[in-house]
mmCIF file of C-alpha atoms in Angstrom:
data_model
loop_
_atom_site.group_PDB
_atom_site.id
_atom_site.type_symbol
_atom_site.label_atom_id
_atom_site.label_comp_id
_atom_site.label_asym_id
_atom_site.label_seq_id
_atom_site.Cartn_x
_atom_site.Cartn_y
_atom_site.Cartn_z
ATOM 1 C CA UNK A 11 11.097 -13.448 -21.822
ATOM 2 C CA UNK A 12 10.747 -17.062 -23.024
ATOM 3 C CA UNK A 13 13.317 -18.202 -20.451
ATOM 4 C CA UNK A 14 11.349 -16.408 -17.745
ATOM 5 C CA UNK A 15 8.120 -18.275 -18.570
ATOM 6 C CA UNK A 16 9.987 -21.586 -18.724
ATOM 7 C CA UNK A 17 11.094 -21.081 -15.106
ATOM 8 C CA UNK A 18 7.500 -20.699 -13.915
ATOM 9 C CA UNK A 19 5.718 -23.687 -12.343
ATOM 10 C CA UNK A 20 2.045 -24.352 -11.725
ATOM 11 C CA UNK A 21 2.069 -22.710 -8.241
ATOM 12 C CA UNK A 22 3.362 -19.509 -9.875
ATOM 13 C CA UNK A 23 0.495 -19.510 -12.360
ATOM 14 C CA UNK A 24 -1.942 -20.210 -9.525
ATOM 15 C CA UNK A 25 -0.661 -17.219 -7.550
ATOM 16 C CA UNK A 26 -0.945 -14.981 -10.623
ATOM 17 C CA UNK A 27 -4.505 -16.189 -11.222
ATOM 18 C CA UNK A 28 -5.482 -15.517 -7.586
ATOM 19 C CA UNK A 29 -4.001 -12.025 -7.745
ATOM 20 C CA UNK A 30 -5.780 -11.236 -10.999
ATOM 21 C CA UNK A 31 -9.037 -12.506 -9.536
ATOM 22 C CA UNK A 32 -8.570 -10.414 -6.401
ATOM 23 C CA UNK A 33 -7.862 -7.195 -8.286
ATOM 24 C CA UNK A 34 -10.727 -7.894 -10.682
ATOM 25 C CA UNK A 35 -13.065 -8.292 -7.705
ATOM 26 C CA UNK A 36 -11.850 -4.989 -6.224
ATOM 27 C CA UNK A 37 -12.335 -3.283 -9.578
ATOM 28 C CA UNK A 38 -15.898 -4.591 -9.968
ATOM 29 C CA UNK A 39 -16.737 -3.762 -6.352
ATOM 30 C CA UNK A 40 -15.642 -0.167 -6.835
ATOM 31 C CA UNK A 41 -17.671 0.211 -10.009
ATOM 32 C CA UNK A 42 -20.734 -1.643 -8.705
ATOM 33 C CA UNK A 43 -21.027 -0.691 -5.030
ATOM 34 C CA UNK A 44 -19.528 2.790 -5.107
ATOM 35 C CA UNK A 45 -20.784 3.753 -8.559
ATOM 36 C CA UNK A 46 -17.351 5.205 -9.194
ATOM 37 C CA UNK A 47 -16.673 6.758 -12.585
ATOM 38 C CA UNK A 48 -13.145 6.017 -13.705
ATOM 39 C CA UNK A 49 -11.365 8.930 -15.411
ATOM 40 C CA UNK A 50 -7.953 7.564 -16.255
ATOM 41 C CA UNK A 51 -7.682 9.825 -19.305
ATOM 42 C CA UNK A 52 -7.142 12.811 -16.989
ATOM 43 C CA UNK A 53 -4.147 11.360 -15.127
ATOM 44 C CA UNK A 54 -1.487 11.931 -17.854
ATOM 45 C CA UNK A 55 -2.346 15.643 -17.799
ATOM 46 C CA UNK A 56 -1.369 15.788 -14.104
ATOM 47 C CA UNK A 57 1.959 14.107 -14.801
ATOM 48 C CA UNK A 58 3.209 16.084 -17.788
ATOM 49 C CA UNK A 59 1.155 18.868 -19.327
ATOM 50 C CA UNK A 60 1.224 21.563 -22.004
ATOM 51 C CA UNK A 61 1.227 25.187 -20.848
ATOM 52 C CA UNK A 62 -0.875 27.134 -23.348
ATOM 53 C CA UNK A 63 0.406 30.554 -22.273
ATOM 54 C CA UNK A 64 4.139 29.776 -22.283
ATOM 55 C CA UNK A 65 3.668 27.219 -25.084
ATOM 56 C CA UNK A 66 5.877 24.607 -23.465
ATOM 57 C CA UNK A 67 5.622 21.287 -21.664
ATOM 58 C CA UNK A 68 5.963 21.339 -17.880
ATOM 59 C CA UNK A 69 5.994 18.864 -15.017
ATOM 60 C CA UNK A 70 2.601 18.852 -13.355
ATOM 61 C CA UNK A 71 1.622 17.862 -9.793
ATOM 62 C CA UNK A 72 2.489 14.169 -9.777
ATOM 63 C CA UNK A 73 5.791 14.553 -11.613
ATOM 64 C CA UNK A 74 6.736 17.498 -9.381
ATOM 65 C CA UNK A 75 6.060 15.346 -6.340
ATOM 66 C CA UNK A 76 8.008 12.433 -7.814
ATOM 67 C CA UNK A 77 11.060 14.609 -8.467
ATOM 68 C CA UNK A 78 10.843 16.053 -4.939
ATOM 69 C CA UNK A 79 10.687 12.510 -3.519
ATOM 70 C CA UNK A 80 13.783 11.500 -5.497
ATOM 71 C CA UNK A 81 15.706 14.585 -4.327
ATOM 72 C CA UNK A 82 14.705 14.130 -0.687
ATOM 73 C CA UNK A 83 15.541 10.410 -0.769
ATOM 74 C CA UNK A 84 19.014 11.000 -2.235
ATOM 75 C CA UNK A 85 19.973 13.820 0.129
ATOM 76 C CA UNK A 86 18.449 12.141 3.179
ATOM 77 C CA UNK A 87 20.215 8.849 2.412
ATOM 78 C CA UNK A 88 23.592 10.606 2.177
ATOM 79 C CA UNK A 89 23.023 12.417 5.474
ATOM 80 C CA UNK A 90 21.644 9.271 7.133
ATOM 81 C CA UNK A 91 24.701 7.297 5.979
ATOM 82 C CA UNK A 92 27.060 9.869 7.512
ATOM 83 C CA UNK A 93 25.143 10.121 10.789
ATOM 84 C CA UNK A 94 24.516 6.382 10.931
ATOM 85 C CA UNK A 95 28.216 5.605 10.452
ATOM 86 C CA UNK A 96 29.122 7.854 13.381
ATOM 87 C CA UNK A 97 26.383 6.257 15.489
ATOM 88 C CA UNK A 98 27.511 2.752 14.564
ATOM 89 C CA UNK A 99 31.112 3.570 15.475
ATOM 90 C CA UNK A 100 29.922 5.161 18.727
ATOM 91 C CA UNK A 101 27.954 2.010 19.574
ATOM 92 C CA UNK A 102 31.239 0.080 19.487
ATOM 93 C CA UNK A 103 33.250 2.665 21.394
ATOM 94 C CA UNK A 104 35.240 1.506 24.446
ATOM 95 C CA UNK A 105 33.961 4.635 26.231
ATOM 96 C CA UNK A 106 30.829 3.659 28.175
ATOM 97 C CA UNK A 107 29.288 7.166 28.059
ATOM 98 C CA UNK A 108 29.596 7.469 24.281
ATOM 99 C CA UNK A 109 28.331 3.939 23.824
ATOM 100 C CA UNK A 110 25.274 4.488 26.021
ATOM 101 C CA UNK A 111 24.408 7.850 24.418
ATOM 102 C CA UNK A 112 24.490 6.288 20.969
ATOM 103 C CA UNK A 113 22.457 3.308 22.130
ATOM 104 C CA UNK A 114 19.851 5.567 23.744
ATOM 105 C CA UNK A 115 19.423 7.511 20.502
ATOM 106 C CA UNK A 116 19.135 4.336 18.430
ATOM 107 C CA UNK A 117 16.740 2.554 20.765
ATOM 108 C CA UNK A 118 14.461 5.584 21.135
ATOM 109 C CA UNK A 119 14.086 6.136 17.417
ATOM 110 C CA UNK A 120 13.711 2.455 16.561
ATOM 111 C CA UNK A 121 10.939 1.961 19.142
ATOM 112 C CA UNK A 122 8.859 5.132 18.666
ATOM 113 C CA UNK A 123 6.255 5.394 15.862
ATOM 114 C CA UNK A 124 7.674 7.226 12.829
ATOM 115 C CA UNK A 125 4.882 9.809 12.820
ATOM 116 C CA UNK A 126 5.722 10.860 16.381
ATOM 117 C CA UNK A 127 9.431 11.048 15.551
ATOM 118 C CA UNK A 128 8.737 13.191 12.457
ATOM 119 C CA UNK A 129 6.713 15.744 14.407
ATOM 120 C CA UNK A 130 9.228 15.895 17.273
ATOM 121 C CA UNK A 131 12.188 16.431 14.958
ATOM 122 C CA UNK A 132 10.312 18.947 12.822
ATOM 123 C CA UNK A 133 9.092 21.248 15.594
ATOM 124 C CA UNK A 134 12.030 20.950 17.982
ATOM 125 C CA UNK A 135 14.993 20.698 15.648
ATOM 126 C CA UNK A 136 14.477 21.062 11.915
ATOM 127 C CA UNK A 137 12.266 24.164 11.989
ATOM 128 C CA UNK A 138 14.436 25.776 14.667
ATOM 129 C CA UNK A 139 17.546 25.223 12.551
ATOM 130 C CA UNK A 140 15.929 26.729 9.462
ATOM 131 C CA UNK A 141 14.825 29.806 11.418
ATOM 132 C CA UNK A 142 18.264 30.202 13.010
ATOM 133 C CA UNK A 143 20.034 30.052 9.632
ATOM 134 C CA UNK A 144 17.415 32.325 8.020
ATOM 135 C CA UNK A 145 17.089 29.907 5.108
ATOM 136 C CA UNK A 146 13.694 31.211 4.006
ATOM 137 C CA UNK A 147 15.059 34.682 3.263
ATOM 138 C CA UNK A 148 18.071 33.233 1.469
ATOM 139 C CA UNK A 149 15.892 30.912 -0.637
ATOM 140 C CA UNK A 150 13.555 33.768 -1.635
ATOM 141 C CA UNK A 151 16.588 35.760 -2.780
ATOM 142 C CA UNK A 152 17.723 32.877 -4.978
ATOM 143 C CA UNK A 153 14.189 32.458 -6.363
ATOM 144 C CA UNK A 154 14.107 36.104 -7.510
ATOM 145 C CA UNK A 155 17.256 35.666 -9.578
ATOM 146 C CA UNK A 156 16.864 34.978 -13.279
ATOM 147 C CA UNK A 157 19.748 32.514 -13.655
ATOM 148 C CA UNK A 158 18.777 30.038 -10.955
ATOM 149 C CA UNK A 159 18.434 26.963 -13.168
ATOM 150 C CA UNK A 160 21.215 25.041 -11.423
ATOM 151 C CA UNK A 161 19.590 25.640 -8.032
ATOM 152 C CA UNK A 162 16.197 24.448 -9.285
ATOM 153 C CA UNK A 163 17.760 21.357 -10.844
ATOM 154 C CA UNK A 164 19.195 20.206 -7.506
ATOM 155 C CA UNK A 165 16.554 21.580 -5.108
ATOM 156 C CA UNK A 166 13.399 22.256 -7.130
ATOM 157 C CA UNK A 167 11.470 25.482 -6.670
ATOM 158 C CA UNK A 168 13.638 27.603 -4.378
ATOM 159 C CA UNK A 169 10.689 29.173 -2.559
ATOM 160 C CA UNK A 170 10.070 25.706 -1.127
ATOM 161 C CA UNK A 171 13.728 25.096 -0.282
ATOM 162 C CA UNK A 172 13.177 25.351 3.526
ATOM 163 C CA UNK A 173 10.446 22.704 3.251
ATOM 164 C CA UNK A 174 12.816 20.430 1.319
ATOM 165 C CA UNK A 175 15.556 20.862 3.917
ATOM 166 C CA UNK A 176 13.089 20.142 6.722
ATOM 167 C CA UNK A 177 12.103 16.891 5.062
ATOM 168 C CA UNK A 178 15.711 15.874 4.454
ATOM 169 C CA UNK A 179 16.767 16.554 8.050
ATOM 170 C CA UNK A 180 13.766 14.841 9.620
ATOM 171 C CA UNK A 181 14.002 11.777 7.387
ATOM 172 C CA UNK A 182 17.785 11.487 7.788
ATOM 173 C CA UNK A 183 17.658 11.712 11.570
ATOM 174 C CA UNK A 184 15.002 9.000 11.687
ATOM 175 C CA UNK A 185 16.700 6.658 9.205
ATOM 176 C CA UNK A 186 20.161 7.175 10.739
ATOM 177 C CA UNK A 187 19.059 5.041 13.704
ATOM 178 C CA UNK A 188 18.559 2.029 11.429
ATOM 179 C CA UNK A 189 21.734 2.744 9.469
ATOM 180 C CA UNK A 190 23.631 2.964 12.773
ATOM 181 C CA UNK A 191 22.512 -0.521 13.764
ATOM 182 C CA UNK A 192 23.549 -1.882 10.370
ATOM 183 C CA UNK A 193 26.997 -0.290 10.696
ATOM 184 C CA UNK A 194 27.348 -1.591 14.273
ATOM 185 C CA UNK A 195 26.587 -5.127 13.120
ATOM 186 C CA UNK A 196 29.135 -4.756 10.348
ATOM 187 C CA UNK A 197 31.849 -3.539 12.711
ATOM 188 C CA UNK A 198 31.219 -6.330 15.190
ATOM 189 C CA UNK A 199 31.361 -8.917 12.379
ATOM 190 C CA UNK A 200 35.011 -8.069 11.651
ATOM 191 C CA UNK A 201 37.144 -10.841 13.213
ATOM 192 C CA UNK A 202 39.060 -9.887 16.344
ATOM 193 C CA UNK A 203 42.204 -11.210 14.761
ATOM 194 C CA UNK A 204 42.132 -8.334 12.277
ATOM 195 C CA UNK A 205 42.117 -5.802 15.106
ATOM 196 C CA UNK A 206 44.803 -7.613 17.059
ATOM 197 C CA UNK A 207 46.999 -7.682 13.945
ATOM 198 C CA UNK A 208 46.492 -3.927 13.515
ATOM 199 C CA UNK A 209 47.507 -3.252 17.118
ATOM 200 C CA UNK A 210 50.507 -5.568 16.827
ATOM 201 C CA UNK A 211 52.016 -3.412 14.092
ATOM 202 C CA UNK A 212 51.544 -0.258 16.157
ATOM 203 C CA UNK A 213 48.327 1.173 14.709
ATOM 204 C CA UNK A 214 46.333 3.557 16.876
ATOM 205 C CA UNK A 215 42.616 2.886 17.444
ATOM 206 C CA UNK A 216 41.744 5.566 14.873
ATOM 207 C CA UNK A 217 44.046 4.002 12.267
ATOM 208 C CA UNK A 218 42.691 0.548 13.064
ATOM 209 C CA UNK A 219 39.143 1.799 12.587
ATOM 210 C CA UNK A 220 39.886 3.738 9.408
ATOM 211 C CA UNK A 221 42.137 1.323 7.540
ATOM 212 C CA UNK A 222 41.124 -2.115 8.856
ATOM 213 C CA UNK A 223 37.685 -2.244 10.483
ATOM 214 C CA UNK A 224 35.490 0.228 8.575
ATOM 215 C CA UNK A 225 36.500 -0.861 5.025
ATOM 216 C CA UNK A 226 35.652 -4.481 5.855
ATOM 217 C CA UNK A 227 32.496 -3.558 7.783
ATOM 218 C CA UNK A 228 31.099 -1.290 5.064
ATOM 219 C CA UNK A 229 31.837 -3.948 2.461
ATOM 220 C CA UNK A 230 29.742 -6.440 4.424
ATOM 221 C CA UNK A 231 26.803 -4.111 5.054
ATOM 222 C CA UNK A 232 26.215 -3.117 1.413
ATOM 223 C CA UNK A 233 23.155 -5.435 0.917
ATOM 224 C CA UNK A 234 21.265 -4.347 4.071
ATOM 225 C CA UNK A 235 22.247 -0.735 3.393
ATOM 226 C CA UNK A 236 20.733 -0.989 -0.093
ATOM 227 C CA UNK A 237 17.517 -2.370 1.395
ATOM 228 C CA UNK A 238 17.473 0.462 3.896
ATOM 229 C CA UNK A 239 17.742 2.997 1.060
ATOM 230 C CA UNK A 240 14.670 1.450 -0.570
ATOM 231 C CA UNK A 241 12.872 1.615 2.778
ATOM 232 C CA UNK A 242 13.850 5.275 3.064
ATOM 233 C CA UNK A 243 12.156 6.023 -0.264
ATOM 234 C CA UNK A 244 8.919 4.515 1.019
ATOM 235 C CA UNK A 245 9.275 6.227 4.402
ATOM 236 C CA UNK A 246 9.611 9.589 2.649
ATOM 237 C CA UNK A 247 5.808 9.609 2.304
ATOM 238 C CA UNK A 248 5.597 10.220 6.069
ATOM 239 C CA UNK A 249 7.035 13.725 5.794
ATOM 240 C CA UNK A 250 3.957 14.801 3.829
ATOM 241 C CA UNK A 251 2.459 15.238 7.318
ATOM 242 C CA UNK A 252 4.701 18.279 7.846
ATOM 243 C CA UNK A 253 3.674 19.760 4.467
ATOM 244 C CA UNK A 254 6.780 18.724 2.567
ATOM 245 C CA UNK A 255 5.558 18.728 -1.024
ATOM 246 C CA UNK A 256 6.730 15.319 -2.145
ATOM 247 C CA UNK A 257 4.747 12.717 -4.092
ATOM 248 C CA UNK A 258 2.247 11.765 -1.372
ATOM 249 C CA UNK A 259 1.523 15.413 -0.514
ATOM 250 C CA UNK A 260 0.970 16.255 -4.189
ATOM 251 C CA UNK A 261 -1.349 13.254 -4.530
ATOM 252 C CA UNK A 262 -3.461 14.521 -1.627
ATOM 253 C CA UNK A 263 -3.656 17.910 -3.363
ATOM 254 C CA UNK A 264 -4.706 16.261 -6.615
ATOM 255 C CA UNK A 265 -7.397 14.153 -4.953
ATOM 256 C CA UNK A 266 -8.775 17.176 -3.088
ATOM 257 C CA UNK A 267 -9.038 19.298 -6.232
ATOM 258 C CA UNK A 268 -10.203 16.718 -8.801
ATOM 259 C CA UNK A 269 -11.741 13.832 -6.806
ATOM 260 C CA UNK A 270 -9.661 11.374 -8.865
ATOM 261 C CA UNK A 271 -9.339 9.250 -5.751
ATOM 262 C CA UNK A 272 -8.484 5.803 -7.051
ATOM 263 C CA UNK A 273 -6.712 6.945 -10.210
ATOM 264 C CA UNK A 274 -4.377 9.288 -8.315
ATOM 265 C CA UNK A 275 -3.480 6.840 -5.542
ATOM 266 C CA UNK A 276 -3.010 3.904 -7.919
ATOM 267 C CA UNK A 277 -0.709 6.058 -10.062
ATOM 268 C CA UNK A 278 1.254 7.116 -6.984
ATOM 269 C CA UNK A 279 1.546 3.504 -5.850
ATOM 270 C CA UNK A 280 2.808 2.604 -9.331
ATOM 271 C CA UNK A 281 5.479 5.331 -9.128
ATOM 272 C CA UNK A 282 6.715 4.037 -5.766
ATOM 273 C CA UNK A 283 6.648 0.442 -6.997
ATOM 274 C CA UNK A 284 8.615 1.191 -10.182
ATOM 275 C CA UNK A 285 11.307 3.080 -8.259
ATOM 276 C CA UNK A 286 11.646 0.609 -5.377
ATOM 277 C CA UNK A 287 11.368 -2.540 -7.486
ATOM 278 C CA UNK A 288 13.792 -1.147 -10.056
ATOM 279 C CA UNK A 289 16.319 -0.311 -7.359
ATOM 280 C CA UNK A 290 15.914 -3.714 -5.706
ATOM 281 C CA UNK A 291 16.673 -5.453 -9.003
ATOM 282 C CA UNK A 292 19.614 -3.123 -9.654
ATOM 283 C CA UNK A 293 21.106 -3.746 -6.202
ATOM 284 C CA UNK A 294 20.566 -7.514 -6.601
ATOM 285 C CA UNK A 295 22.409 -7.476 -9.922
ATOM 286 C CA UNK A 296 25.270 -5.426 -8.481
ATOM 287 C CA UNK A 297 25.488 -7.798 -5.521
ATOM 288 C CA UNK A 298 25.660 -10.815 -7.842
ATOM 289 C CA UNK A 299 28.427 -9.168 -9.842
ATOM 290 C CA UNK A 300 30.302 -8.388 -6.650
ATOM 291 C CA UNK A 301 30.067 -11.999 -5.496
ATOM 292 C CA UNK A 302 31.090 -13.403 -8.858
ATOM 293 C CA UNK A 303 34.080 -11.076 -8.928
ATOM 294 C CA UNK A 304 35.375 -12.308 -5.580
#
């Protein structure tokens, strides 16, 4: 901590002072102009609370939403990475049709507002897939079972499993467009000499891609891919519009039922900040270790 303060210069202290002054002004304006009564003492009860009937602690609204956000972000990032890798490879395909189809998908999604994309994917693809696979009936059957702890650990309350899957699919399809562009840039950054050397020893295009190009490309795109994962966590708030019960949706519920407007949204913002900032520092440290190990 002492080393940290030694690194600070007078502009850093000036910025901190300006920020403190700004937030103090906002705080006083809320109390003075809006006559808002702060009730921070109620917030912890909506994070983790004691159930008097069952006599046990349980995750309340905000913590439920936070756990749903974490689950959706992890599953959507895995699916987006898989889809984005295929799209990135397709963007570099020698086949013009495949290349143009992939580019059309990427350009459409990257240049349409996220809200529009979410609704289109939800009504025309995600919901149709869930109905076709009859996931709601299957999830209700799992929810009625007594020993369903492992299912709830990975997917939360099973009665809301279709909603979770909808959010994962919609978010992954949207984010895969950005992942695809990152993968494409990584593939095109591999020197041509590497590919020519692979062909000179008799490798097929598939072998060249699998053993030479993709390992080098994915190694180069780790930093932007990490940033995209952090962006995905923030973008997960968009799927609250299709009633996926993640952190933002739960916050809206809390505000509607308690009128803890500023307390609830500030707490939610703090949750997002802690997760995203923590991951950014973790990825930065891993990247520094990777560079020092080279």
